[in-house]
Short mmCIF file of C-alpha atoms in Angstrom, two decimals:
data_model
loop_
_atom_site.label_atom_id
_atom_site.label_comp_id
_atom_site.label_asym_id
_atom_site.label_seq_id
_atom_site.Cartn_x
_atom_site.Cartn_y
_atom_site.Cartn_z
CA MET J 1251 0.00 0.00 0.00
CA SER J 1252 1.32 3.45 -0.89
CA PRO J 1253 1.95 5.95 1.95
CA LEU J 1254 -0.88 8.17 0.64
CA LEU J 1255 -3.44 5.38 0.64
CA TYR J 1256 -2.27 4.27 4.06
CA ARG J 1257 -2.80 7.75 5.53
CA ARG J 1258 -6.29 7.96 4.01
CA PHE J 1259 -7.20 4.53 5.36
CA ALA J 1260 -5.94 5.46 8.86
CA LEU J 1261 -7.97 8.70 8.76
CA LEU J 1262 -11.17 6.81 7.88
CA VAL J 1263 -10.61 4.29 10.70
CA THR J 1264 -10.08 7.14 13.14
CA CYS J 1265 -13.33 8.86 12.07
CA PHE J 1266 -15.40 5.69 12.35
CA THR J 1267 -13.92 4.93 15.78
CA THR J 1268 -14.71 8.42 17.01
CA LEU J 1269 -18.31 8.18 15.80
CA ALA J 1270 -18.75 4.75 17.42
CA LEU J 1271 -17.47 5.99 20.76
CA ALA J 1272 -19.66 9.03 20.56
CA SER J 1273 -22.74 6.88 19.99
CA CYS J 1274 -22.08 4.99 23.27
CA ILE J 1275 -22.19 8.13 25.37
CA GLY J 1276 -25.66 9.21 26.65
CA PRO J 1277 -27.01 12.68 26.15
CA LYS J 1278 -25.70 15.25 28.55
CA ALA J 1279 -27.63 18.28 29.64
CA THR J 1280 -26.12 21.37 28.31
CA ALA J 1281 -25.27 24.32 30.43
CA GLY J 1282 -27.73 27.21 30.85
CA THR J 1283 -31.29 27.68 32.14
CA ILE J 1284 -34.77 26.76 31.06
CA GLN J 1285 -38.11 28.38 31.79
CA VAL J 1286 -40.90 26.45 33.54
CA GLU J 1287 -44.27 27.40 35.01
CA ILE J 1288 -45.45 26.35 38.47
CA ILE J 1289 -49.16 26.54 39.32
CA VAL J 1290 -49.84 26.41 43.07
CA ASP J 1291 -52.58 27.70 45.39
CA GLY J 1292 -54.38 29.29 42.44
CA ASN J 1293 -51.36 31.28 41.30
CA SER J 1294 -48.94 30.83 38.39
CA HIS J 1295 -45.20 31.36 38.84
CA ALA J 1296 -42.63 31.56 36.01
CA LEU J 1297 -39.29 30.22 37.07
CA GLY J 1298 -35.89 29.92 35.47
CA ILE J 1299 -34.03 26.83 36.59
CA PRO J 1300 -30.84 25.09 35.56
CA SER J 1301 -31.28 22.74 32.67
CA GLY J 1302 -31.58 19.10 33.82
CA SER J 1303 -33.48 19.91 37.06
CA THR J 1304 -36.30 17.69 38.35
CA VAL J 1305 -39.75 18.76 39.51
CA LYS J 1306 -38.69 18.30 43.13
CA GLN J 1307 -35.64 20.54 42.64
CA ALA J 1308 -37.74 23.19 40.92
CA LEU J 1309 -40.17 23.30 43.85
CA GLU J 1310 -37.30 23.63 46.29
CA MET J 1311 -35.86 26.51 44.26
CA ALA J 1312 -39.26 28.20 44.35
CA THR J 1313 -39.49 27.57 48.14
CA ILE J 1314 -42.82 25.82 47.72
CA GLN J 1315 -43.61 23.47 50.64
CA LEU J 1316 -45.61 20.28 50.03
CA GLY J 1317 -47.99 18.86 52.60
CA THR J 1318 -48.01 15.18 53.57
CA LEU J 1319 -50.86 14.40 51.22
CA ASP J 1320 -50.11 16.96 48.47
CA ARG J 1321 -49.25 15.66 45.05
CA VAL J 1322 -47.69 17.19 41.92
CA ASP J 1323 -48.19 16.71 38.22
CA PRO J 1324 -45.88 15.61 36.66
CA PRO J 1325 -44.39 13.46 39.48
CA SER J 1326 -41.52 14.91 41.51
CA TYR J 1327 -38.86 12.71 39.91
CA THR J 1328 -39.62 13.96 36.36
CA LEU J 1329 -36.79 15.75 34.47
CA LEU J 1330 -38.03 19.16 33.36
CA THR J 1331 -37.73 20.60 29.88
CA GLU J 1332 -38.31 24.04 28.45
CA GLY J 1333 -41.87 25.26 28.97
CA THR J 1334 -43.03 22.45 31.29
CA VAL J 1335 -46.03 23.32 33.47
CA VAL J 1336 -45.86 21.93 37.02
CA THR J 1337 -49.12 21.79 38.95
CA VAL J 1338 -49.20 21.42 42.73
CA ILE J 1339 -52.45 19.86 43.97
CA ARG J 1340 -53.20 20.61 47.60
CA VAL J 1341 -54.76 17.57 49.34
CA THR J 1342 -56.37 17.81 52.77
CA GLU J 1343 -57.87 15.22 55.09
CA ARG J 1344 -60.61 15.68 57.66
CA PHE J 1345 -62.95 13.48 59.71
CA GLU J 1346 -66.66 13.93 60.03
CA ILE J 1347 -69.07 12.16 62.43
CA GLU J 1348 -72.57 11.50 61.20
CA GLU J 1349 -75.44 10.02 63.25
CA THR J 1350 -77.65 7.60 61.33
CA VAL J 1351 -80.75 5.56 62.11
CA ILE J 1352 -80.62 1.76 62.38
CA PRO J 1353 -84.04 0.48 61.29
CA PHE J 1354 -85.64 -2.09 63.60
CA ASP J 1355 -86.36 -5.63 62.42
CA ARG J 1356 -89.77 -7.23 62.39
CA GLN J 1357 -90.16 -10.64 63.99
CA THR J 1358 -93.18 -12.89 64.12
CA ILE J 1359 -93.97 -15.59 66.65
CA ARG J 1360 -96.46 -18.29 65.83
CA ASN J 1361 -98.76 -18.76 68.82
CA GLU J 1362 -101.15 -21.65 69.09
CA SER J 1363 -103.09 -20.00 71.93
CA LEU J 1364 -104.46 -17.40 69.48
CA PRO J 1365 -107.05 -18.19 66.80
CA GLU J 1366 -105.59 -18.65 63.35
CA GLY J 1367 -105.01 -15.33 61.58
CA GLU J 1368 -105.28 -13.18 64.72
CA THR J 1369 -102.28 -10.96 65.49
CA ARG J 1370 -101.09 -9.31 68.66
CA LEU J 1371 -98.27 -6.82 69.11
CA LEU J 1372 -95.95 -8.10 71.81
CA GLN J 1373 -93.25 -5.46 71.50
CA PRO J 1374 -93.25 -2.24 69.47
CA GLY J 1375 -90.21 -1.67 67.32
CA GLU J 1376 -87.77 1.13 68.04
CA ASN J 1377 -85.07 2.37 65.72
CA GLY J 1378 -81.51 2.38 66.92
CA PHE J 1379 -78.82 4.98 66.33
CA GLN J 1380 -75.18 4.78 65.37
CA GLU J 1381 -72.35 7.23 64.79
CA ILE J 1382 -70.33 6.75 61.62
CA THR J 1383 -66.94 8.45 61.35
CA TYR J 1384 -65.99 9.29 57.76
CA ARG J 1385 -62.51 10.08 56.42
CA ILE J 1386 -62.95 12.82 53.82
CA ILE J 1387 -60.27 13.65 51.23
CA GLU J 1388 -60.41 17.02 49.44
CA GLU J 1389 -58.30 18.20 46.51
CA GLU J 1390 -58.16 21.96 46.05
CA MET J 1391 -61.12 22.30 48.45
CA VAL J 1392 -63.21 19.83 46.43
CA GLU J 1393 -64.27 16.53 48.09
CA VAL J 1394 -63.02 13.55 46.12
CA SER J 1395 -63.63 10.66 48.55
CA ARG J 1396 -65.62 9.83 51.69
CA THR J 1397 -64.78 6.55 53.45
CA PRO J 1398 -66.37 5.20 56.68
CA VAL J 1399 -63.63 4.28 59.17
CA LYS J 1400 -65.48 3.77 62.47
CA TYR J 1401 -68.92 2.69 63.67
CA VAL J 1402 -70.24 3.27 67.19
CA ILE J 1403 -73.66 1.96 68.23
CA ILE J 1404 -75.36 4.61 70.37
CA GLN J 1405 -78.62 2.72 70.82
CA GLU J 1406 -79.41 -0.81 69.70
CA PRO J 1407 -82.63 -1.17 67.70
CA GLN J 1408 -85.49 -2.98 69.40
CA PRO J 1409 -87.27 -5.42 67.08
CA GLU J 1410 -90.98 -5.32 66.58
CA ILE J 1411 -92.45 -8.63 67.72
CA VAL J 1412 -95.87 -9.64 66.46
CA MET J 1413 -97.64 -12.77 67.64
CA ILE J 1414 -99.60 -14.54 64.91
CA GLY J 1415 -102.28 -17.01 65.87
CA VAL J 1416 -102.08 -20.51 64.39
CA GLN J 1417 -104.50 -22.22 66.72
CA ALA J 1418 -105.98 -25.25 65.03
CA ALA J 1419 -109.37 -26.67 65.80
CA TYR J 1420 -108.18 -29.39 68.19
CA THR J 1421 -110.31 -30.54 71.08
CA PRO J 1422 -108.61 -29.54 74.35
CA LEU J 1423 -107.13 -32.58 76.06
CA PRO J 1424 -106.98 -32.59 79.88
CA ILE J 1425 -103.54 -33.36 81.26
CA GLU J 1426 -101.97 -33.72 84.67
CA GLY J 1427 -98.82 -31.97 85.77
CA ARG J 1428 -96.86 -29.53 83.67
CA LEU J 1429 -95.82 -30.07 80.06
CA ALA J 1430 -93.15 -27.72 78.70
CA TYR J 1431 -91.89 -27.61 75.14
CA VAL J 1432 -89.58 -25.61 72.88
CA SER J 1433 -90.89 -24.52 69.49
CA GLY J 1434 -89.65 -21.88 67.07
CA GLY J 1435 -86.97 -20.77 69.51
CA ASN J 1436 -89.49 -20.11 72.29
CA ALA J 1437 -90.64 -22.07 75.35
CA TRP J 1438 -94.24 -22.75 76.36
CA LEU J 1439 -95.90 -24.33 79.40
CA ILE J 1440 -99.14 -26.33 79.34
CA GLN J 1441 -101.20 -26.91 82.49
CA GLY J 1442 -104.70 -28.27 83.01
CA ASN J 1443 -105.47 -28.92 79.35
CA THR J 1444 -103.73 -28.56 76.02
CA SER J 1445 -105.49 -25.29 75.17
CA ASN J 1446 -104.17 -23.63 78.32
CA ARG J 1447 -100.62 -22.72 77.45
CA GLN J 1448 -98.52 -19.80 78.59
CA PRO J 1449 -95.24 -18.48 77.22
CA LEU J 1450 -92.16 -19.05 79.35
CA ILE J 1451 -89.57 -17.51 77.01
CA LEU J 1452 -90.30 -15.55 73.82
CA THR J 1453 -86.78 -14.55 72.82
CA GLY J 1454 -86.73 -16.77 69.73
CA ASP J 1455 -83.19 -18.03 70.45
CA LEU J 1456 -83.74 -21.31 72.31
CA ASP J 1457 -81.84 -24.07 70.49
CA GLY J 1458 -83.67 -27.02 72.09
CA ARG J 1459 -80.49 -28.79 73.21
CA VAL J 1460 -81.81 -28.73 76.77
CA ALA J 1461 -85.45 -28.51 77.89
CA ARG J 1462 -85.91 -29.94 81.38
CA LEU J 1463 -88.43 -29.27 84.13
CA SER J 1464 -87.27 -29.59 87.71
CA PRO J 1465 -88.60 -32.65 89.61
CA ASP J 1466 -91.49 -30.61 91.06
CA GLY J 1467 -92.09 -28.73 87.79
CA GLY J 1468 -91.34 -25.38 89.43
CA TRP J 1469 -88.33 -24.52 87.24
CA PHE J 1470 -87.51 -24.89 83.57
CA LEU J 1471 -83.94 -25.44 82.34
CA PHE J 1472 -83.06 -24.49 78.76
CA THR J 1473 -80.26 -23.45 76.42
CA ARG J 1474 -80.06 -20.35 74.23
CA HIS J 1475 -78.14 -20.05 70.99
CA ALA J 1476 -75.20 -17.61 71.14
CA GLU J 1477 -75.31 -15.00 68.37
CA ASP J 1478 -72.05 -14.12 66.60
CA GLU J 1479 -69.89 -15.80 69.24
CA GLN J 1480 -67.15 -18.00 67.80
CA GLU J 1481 -66.13 -19.37 71.21
CA ILE J 1482 -69.66 -19.93 72.55
CA ILE J 1483 -72.21 -22.32 71.05
CA ASN J 1484 -74.97 -21.74 73.58
CA SER J 1485 -75.62 -20.81 77.21
CA LEU J 1486 -77.62 -22.44 80.01
CA TRP J 1487 -80.55 -20.64 81.64
CA ALA J 1488 -83.36 -21.33 84.11
CA ILE J 1489 -86.72 -19.70 84.79
CA SER J 1490 -89.42 -20.18 87.40
CA THR J 1491 -92.65 -21.67 86.08
CA ASN J 1492 -94.62 -20.49 89.13
CA ASP J 1493 -94.20 -16.75 88.59
CA PRO J 1494 -95.69 -15.36 85.35
CA GLN J 1495 -93.46 -12.29 85.75
CA ALA J 1496 -90.27 -14.28 86.32
CA GLU J 1497 -87.14 -13.29 84.45
CA PRO J 1498 -84.75 -15.92 83.06
CA ILE J 1499 -81.58 -16.53 85.08
CA ASN J 1500 -78.24 -16.92 83.34
CA LEU J 1501 -76.47 -19.88 84.95
CA LYS J 1502 -73.14 -18.80 83.39
CA ALA J 1503 -72.60 -22.25 81.87
CA TYR J 1504 -71.73 -22.49 78.19
CA ASN J 1505 -71.40 -24.96 75.32
CA ILE J 1506 -73.87 -27.64 76.39
CA ILE J 1507 -74.64 -30.21 73.69
CA HIS J 1508 -75.48 -33.57 75.26
CA PHE J 1509 -76.54 -33.16 78.87
CA ALA J 1510 -77.89 -30.77 81.48
CA ASP J 1511 -80.51 -31.68 84.07
CA TRP J 1512 -81.81 -30.97 87.54
CA VAL J 1513 -80.49 -33.08 90.40
CA PRO J 1514 -83.41 -35.28 91.61
CA SER J 1515 -84.51 -35.69 95.25
CA SER J 1516 -81.99 -33.12 96.41
CA SER J 1517 -82.39 -31.02 99.54
CA SER J 1518 -81.49 -27.95 97.50
CA LEU J 1519 -81.95 -26.82 93.92
CA SER J 1520 -79.02 -27.91 91.72
CA VAL J 1521 -78.17 -28.40 88.06
CA VAL J 1522 -75.56 -30.71 86.57
CA TYR J 1523 -74.21 -30.31 83.03
CA SER J 1524 -71.51 -31.57 80.67
CA SER J 1525 -69.71 -29.22 78.29
CA VAL J 1526 -67.82 -29.16 74.99
CA GLU J 1527 -65.24 -26.91 73.39
CA PRO J 1528 -66.23 -25.21 70.10
CA SER J 1529 -64.23 -26.37 67.09
CA PRO J 1530 -64.11 -25.19 63.46
CA ALA J 1531 -64.03 -28.81 62.31
CA PRO J 1532 -67.18 -30.96 62.12
CA PRO J 1533 -69.30 -31.57 64.12
CA GLY J 1534 -68.45 -28.15 65.55
CA TRP J 1535 -67.19 -29.19 68.96
CA GLN J 1536 -64.76 -31.35 70.94
CA ALA J 1537 -66.45 -32.87 73.98
CA ASN J 1538 -64.99 -32.41 77.47
CA ASN J 1539 -66.93 -35.41 78.85
CA ASP J 1540 -66.97 -33.63 82.20
CA LEU J 1541 -69.65 -33.06 84.84
CA ILE J 1542 -70.17 -29.72 86.56
CA LYS J 1543 -72.68 -29.04 89.34
CA ILE J 1544 -74.31 -25.63 89.80
CA PRO J 1545 -76.00 -25.19 93.20
CA LEU J 1546 -78.79 -22.61 93.24
CA SER J 1547 -80.43 -20.68 96.04
CA THR J 1548 -84.21 -20.90 96.48
CA SER J 1549 -84.51 -17.70 94.44
CA GLY J 1550 -82.37 -19.13 91.65
CA ARG J 1551 -79.16 -17.28 92.49
CA VAL J 1552 -76.13 -19.11 91.11
CA LEU J 1553 -73.71 -20.39 93.74
CA ARG J 1554 -70.18 -21.64 93.24
CA GLU J 1555 -69.72 -24.43 90.68
CA ILE J 1556 -68.50 -27.86 91.78
CA THR J 1557 -66.61 -30.21 89.45
CA LEU J 1558 -67.97 -33.75 89.79
CA LEU J 1559 -66.05 -35.30 86.91
CA GLU J 1560 -62.94 -33.80 85.36
CA ALA J 1561 -62.63 -33.41 81.60
CA ASN J 1562 -61.42 -36.62 79.99
CA ALA J 1563 -60.91 -38.30 76.61
CA GLY J 1564 -64.28 -40.05 76.75
CA GLY J 1565 -63.17 -43.36 75.28
CA GLN J 1566 -63.47 -44.22 71.60
CA TYR J 1567 -65.17 -41.44 69.63
CA GLY J 1568 -64.89 -39.35 72.77
CA TRP J 1569 -64.79 -36.18 70.66
CA TRP J 1570 -68.54 -36.59 70.15
CA GLY J 1571 -69.38 -36.70 73.86
CA THR J 1572 -70.96 -38.56 76.75
CA THR J 1573 -74.55 -38.41 77.92
CA PHE J 1574 -75.82 -38.97 81.46
CA VAL J 1575 -79.11 -40.07 83.05
CA TRP J 1576 -80.21 -39.64 86.68
CA GLY J 1577 -81.88 -42.41 88.64
CA SER J 1578 -84.70 -41.57 91.05
CA ASP J 1579 -82.33 -39.91 93.54
CA SER J 1580 -79.17 -37.85 93.60
CA ALA J 1581 -76.96 -40.86 94.39
CA HIS J 1582 -77.49 -42.72 91.12
CA LEU J 1583 -76.17 -41.34 87.84
CA ALA J 1584 -75.47 -43.46 84.77
CA TYR J 1585 -73.46 -42.59 81.68
CA ALA J 1586 -73.53 -43.70 78.06
CA ARG J 1587 -70.88 -43.18 75.42
CA ALA J 1588 -69.94 -44.78 72.13
CA ASP J 1589 -68.01 -47.68 73.67
CA SER J 1590 -69.73 -48.42 77.00
CA ILE J 1591 -72.42 -47.72 79.56
CA GLY J 1592 -71.94 -47.61 83.30
CA LEU J 1593 -72.22 -45.65 86.52
CA VAL J 1594 -70.71 -42.40 87.70
CA ASN J 1595 -68.98 -42.63 91.07
CA LEU J 1596 -69.86 -39.18 92.37
CA ASP J 1597 -67.72 -39.57 95.48
CA GLU J 1598 -64.52 -40.38 93.60
CA GLY J 1599 -65.28 -38.48 90.39
CA SER J 1600 -64.78 -41.51 88.17
CA LEU J 1601 -66.65 -43.81 85.79
CA GLU J 1602 -67.47 -47.47 86.49
CA PRO J 1603 -68.13 -49.29 83.19
CA LEU J 1604 -70.82 -51.98 83.40
CA HIS J 1605 -71.11 -53.09 79.78
CA ASP J 1606 -68.75 -52.67 76.85
CA ILE J 1607 -70.25 -51.78 73.49
CA ALA J 1608 -68.76 -52.17 70.02
CA PRO J 1609 -68.68 -48.56 68.77
CA PHE J 1610 -70.75 -48.12 65.64
CA GLN J 1611 -68.84 -46.86 62.62
CA THR J 1612 -71.02 -44.08 61.19
CA LEU J 1613 -68.55 -43.09 58.43
CA SER J 1614 -69.63 -39.51 59.11
CA ASP J 1615 -69.01 -36.60 61.48
CA TRP J 1616 -71.31 -37.91 64.22
CA SER J 1617 -71.11 -40.79 66.66
CA TRP J 1618 -73.81 -43.13 67.87
CA VAL J 1619 -74.38 -43.14 71.65
CA PRO J 1620 -76.78 -45.76 73.07
CA GLY J 1621 -80.08 -44.71 74.60
CA LEU J 1622 -80.22 -45.31 78.35
CA ALA J 1623 -82.88 -45.30 81.10
CA TRP J 1624 -83.09 -46.28 84.78
CA GLY J 1625 -85.55 -48.71 86.33
CA HIS J 1626 -87.34 -47.64 89.51
CA ASP J 1627 -85.21 -49.90 91.69
CA ASN J 1628 -82.12 -47.82 90.87
CA ARG J 1629 -80.43 -51.08 89.92
CA THR J 1630 -81.73 -51.93 86.47
CA LEU J 1631 -80.50 -50.08 83.40
CA PHE J 1632 -82.35 -50.30 80.10
CA PHE J 1633 -80.10 -49.56 77.14
CA VAL J 1634 -79.57 -50.16 73.42
CA ASP J 1635 -76.72 -52.55 72.67
CA HIS J 1636 -74.80 -52.86 69.40
CA GLY J 1637 -75.34 -56.48 68.36
CA THR J 1638 -73.04 -59.00 66.72
CA PRO J 1639 -72.50 -58.95 62.94
CA LEU J 1640 -74.90 -60.85 60.69
CA GLY J 1641 -72.24 -61.84 58.18
CA LEU J 1642 -68.70 -60.96 57.26
CA GLU J 1643 -68.94 -57.29 58.24
CA SER J 1644 -66.79 -55.99 61.08
CA PRO J 1645 -68.32 -55.60 64.58
CA ALA J 1646 -68.23 -51.81 64.09
CA ALA J 1647 -70.37 -52.11 60.94
CA SER J 1648 -72.98 -54.51 62.34
CA PRO J 1649 -76.53 -53.30 61.57
CA VAL J 1650 -78.00 -55.07 64.63
CA PHE J 1651 -79.17 -53.15 67.70
CA ASP J 1652 -81.02 -54.74 70.63
CA LEU J 1653 -82.79 -53.45 73.74
CA ILE J 1654 -81.20 -54.88 76.88
CA ALA J 1655 -81.93 -54.78 80.63
CA LEU J 1656 -78.83 -54.87 82.83
CA THR J 1657 -79.52 -55.79 86.45
CA GLY J 1658 -76.93 -53.86 88.42
CA ARG J 1659 -73.22 -54.34 89.01
CA GLY J 1660 -72.18 -57.76 87.83
CA GLY J 1661 -75.77 -58.56 86.93
CA LEU J 1662 -77.17 -60.28 83.90
CA ALA J 1663 -77.73 -58.55 80.57
CA LEU J 1664 -81.23 -59.67 79.62
CA PRO J 1665 -82.44 -59.18 76.02
CA LEU J 1666 -85.86 -57.52 75.97
CA ALA J 1667 -86.32 -56.72 72.28
CA SER J 1668 -84.10 -57.68 69.37
CA ARG J 1669 -83.34 -55.59 66.29
CA THR J 1670 -84.95 -52.45 67.60
CA GLY J 1671 -82.72 -50.07 65.66
CA MET J 1672 -80.02 -47.74 66.92
CA PHE J 1673 -82.38 -44.93 67.93
CA ALA J 1674 -84.63 -46.97 70.24
CA TYR J 1675 -84.16 -44.63 73.27
CA PRO J 1676 -85.99 -46.55 76.04
CA SER J 1677 -88.09 -44.63 78.57
CA VAL J 1678 -89.47 -46.00 81.85
CA SER J 1679 -92.96 -45.01 83.00
CA PRO J 1680 -93.87 -43.75 86.46
CA LEU J 1681 -95.00 -46.48 88.86
CA ILE J 1682 -98.50 -47.80 88.17
CA GLU J 1683 -100.79 -49.30 90.81
CA MET J 1684 -103.17 -51.95 89.55
CA LEU J 1685 -106.63 -52.63 90.99
CA ASN J 1686 -105.27 -55.58 92.96
CA GLY J 1687 -102.66 -53.34 94.56
CA GLU J 1688 -99.74 -54.60 92.49
CA ILE J 1689 -97.15 -51.98 91.56
CA TYR J 1690 -95.46 -52.17 88.19
CA HIS J 1691 -94.08 -50.00 85.41
CA GLN J 1692 -93.78 -50.11 81.63
CA VAL J 1693 -91.03 -49.40 79.15
CA ALA J 1694 -91.55 -47.43 75.94
CA TYR J 1695 -89.09 -47.30 73.07
CA PHE J 1696 -88.82 -46.57 69.35
CA GLN J 1697 -88.80 -49.53 66.98
CA ALA J 1698 -87.19 -49.10 63.55
CA ILE J 1699 -89.51 -50.03 60.69
CA SER J 1700 -86.42 -51.21 58.79
CA PRO J 1701 -84.35 -52.52 61.72
CA LEU J 1702 -81.28 -53.47 59.68
CA GLU J 1703 -81.21 -50.01 58.10
CA SER J 1704 -82.07 -48.18 61.29
CA LYS J 1705 -79.77 -45.22 60.67
CA ASP J 1706 -82.10 -44.02 57.91
CA SER J 1707 -85.31 -45.79 58.94
CA SER J 1708 -88.41 -44.23 60.42
CA TYR J 1709 -89.72 -45.62 63.72
CA ARG J 1710 -92.85 -46.63 65.62
CA LEU J 1711 -93.58 -46.16 69.30
CA ILE J 1712 -93.66 -49.42 71.27
CA VAL J 1713 -94.84 -50.04 74.85
CA MET J 1714 -94.09 -53.24 76.80
CA ASP J 1715 -93.87 -54.52 80.35
CA ARG J 1716 -90.52 -54.19 82.10
CA ASP J 1717 -89.66 -57.83 81.33
CA GLY J 1718 -90.30 -57.39 77.60
CA SER J 1719 -93.72 -59.04 77.57
CA ASN J 1720 -96.99 -57.61 76.22
CA ARG J 1721 -95.19 -55.66 73.52
CA ARG J 1722 -97.52 -53.37 71.52
CA ALA J 1723 -96.94 -50.88 68.71
CA ILE J 1724 -99.15 -47.92 69.60
CA PHE J 1725 -98.19 -44.98 67.37
CA PRO J 1726 -98.44 -44.04 64.58
CA VAL J 1727 -100.97 -46.47 63.19
CA THR J 1728 -100.00 -48.79 60.37
CA GLY J 1729 -100.10 -47.01 57.03
CA GLU J 1730 -99.12 -43.63 58.45
CA PRO J 1731 -95.57 -42.25 58.06
CA GLY J 1732 -93.30 -43.32 60.88
CA LEU J 1733 -91.53 -41.24 63.48
CA GLU J 1734 -88.25 -39.61 62.60
CA PRO J 1735 -85.25 -40.59 64.75
CA GLN J 1736 -85.18 -38.13 67.64
CA GLN J 1737 -82.87 -37.22 70.46
CA ALA J 1738 -85.65 -35.83 72.66
CA ARG J 1739 -86.46 -38.46 75.26
CA LEU J 1740 -90.01 -39.74 75.57
CA ALA J 1741 -92.04 -38.05 78.31
CA TRP J 1742 -94.65 -39.91 80.35
CA SER J 1743 -97.64 -38.28 82.03
CA PRO J 1744 -97.63 -38.48 85.86
CA ARG J 1745 -100.24 -41.29 85.79
CA ALA J 1746 -98.39 -43.15 83.01
CA ASP J 1747 -101.49 -43.23 80.82
CA LEU J 1748 -100.20 -40.76 78.20
CA LEU J 1749 -96.94 -40.28 76.30
CA ALA J 1750 -95.60 -37.11 74.70
CA VAL J 1751 -93.71 -37.59 71.43
CA LEU J 1752 -92.48 -35.56 68.46
CA TYR J 1753 -94.18 -36.35 65.16
CA ARG J 1754 -93.72 -34.42 61.91
CA GLY J 1755 -92.23 -31.48 63.78
CA ASP J 1756 -95.10 -31.17 66.25
CA LEU J 1757 -95.77 -32.31 69.79
CA TRP J 1758 -98.31 -35.11 70.07
CA ILE J 1759 -99.90 -36.80 73.08
CA VAL J 1760 -100.58 -40.51 72.68
CA ASP J 1761 -102.93 -42.62 74.79
CA VAL J 1762 -100.93 -45.63 75.97
CA MET J 1763 -103.89 -48.02 76.02
CA SER J 1764 -105.64 -47.11 72.77
CA GLY J 1765 -102.71 -45.74 70.77
CA LEU J 1766 -104.80 -42.75 69.73
CA GLY J 1767 -102.72 -39.64 69.25
CA GLN J 1768 -103.67 -35.98 69.33
CA ARG J 1769 -101.59 -33.13 67.99
CA VAL J 1770 -100.79 -30.46 70.55
CA THR J 1771 -98.82 -28.01 68.40
CA SER J 1772 -99.25 -27.17 64.74
CA ASP J 1773 -96.34 -24.94 63.75
CA GLY J 1774 -94.00 -27.80 62.79
CA GLN J 1775 -91.15 -26.30 64.83
CA THR J 1776 -91.20 -28.25 68.10
CA VAL J 1777 -87.77 -29.67 68.97
CA ASN J 1778 -87.83 -30.68 72.65
CA TYR J 1779 -90.18 -31.14 75.60
CA ASP J 1780 -90.55 -32.44 79.17
CA TRP J 1781 -93.41 -33.52 81.44
CA LYS J 1782 -93.39 -33.44 85.22
CA PRO J 1783 -96.04 -33.77 87.98
#
């Protein structure tokens, strides 16, 4: 290559290299100033600032202070150019309290003591009041948002309660003693005849888990559903049945699912209950399998609780719970749970199993607990036993359930009725004196219509002598739909000539001799009941 060509080639390479390096270098703000406009507080300000300044720097140069909520357009990090307009938007915050009305609800109570269609106002409705605190945001003195941030109830609304008559044309039936029942979340008391009923509780929140009259009928024990309480399922209450103006008494006992009852033949008024712990998992609780005694004064004042049985695992399927049944006095208390029945040693605070039971496998979130009842001798226990398998199924899956009489500690287990169904729930009548002076009693129970499918079967009411003889199906009559399985125990009249039972959601009274039944309620909402002298 000639020297001239070489110099030209070197010059070209140098030019291209210089251009390439120049292209890799970003733009650089040039020296000098630019003009921008700042609009703030309704005024416009022209400002000369160094080229390459940001919005934030321009505001600082103009000594413009921003509030905590103020904002700018364009944003503060934006690089300004010639002629840019910067707008400062003043944002303020304030709080305003406004009182508003809470409309009252309207509730209706179906009352069978009023003729059908008749209404009666039990409680006028009253609106409530609440204070709502609003957070208000304003931009340039113009409201742009209003958000509620706090609610304070000044006065709770009082619901309007209207009683609606649903009295059906039933012939009044004379009864002895006192018959109490829970229907539609309320409690009622019947005395004299079935048309003479008075309200005990009209709060609409009774859950029917407990509905027990004291031995003399002078007090009623019940549970109320807890509203919006995650840690409380229900609460235990009592009310006098002798005073029409009586107010319910909160016994300060909570989460009662399986058992609460008055202590029989006691020198003082007392209640015993077993509790559970609420759980988010089905069935909604974990049983404590405990026993707590609540002594009461003659006026119903709650005295100090006494623990009779500490919380325990409760055997197999103990999460479901244990139920208890009193004998005729305060010294005899029996228990039933999924894997056994037996006695409660109240002195030592322990359980004495009398008969082991093969726990039934429900394959669901509930557990079967055998029905249990005392004989009048305080020795015999009538209970439902889980029978042996019919074929190759496991003992836990056996469909056989039998009614058994167990004659005391170490006594014989005598079969009284075979294949009764799992929900037989035996009930022993009051003592009956015959014309010849003989004293005896009967046993009533529910018989499954499909005994080998008793979990889903309907039932019939059976009455028999205490030894299993003279067995008769009395209600409902053949051809009528059967009874649904029910947890509410059968209730005998004081003279043992009538039985109270739930049928199609209503309370019925059945004549033991004839089997004739008469409906007592007609709202289809009855869930529990009790009958005492």
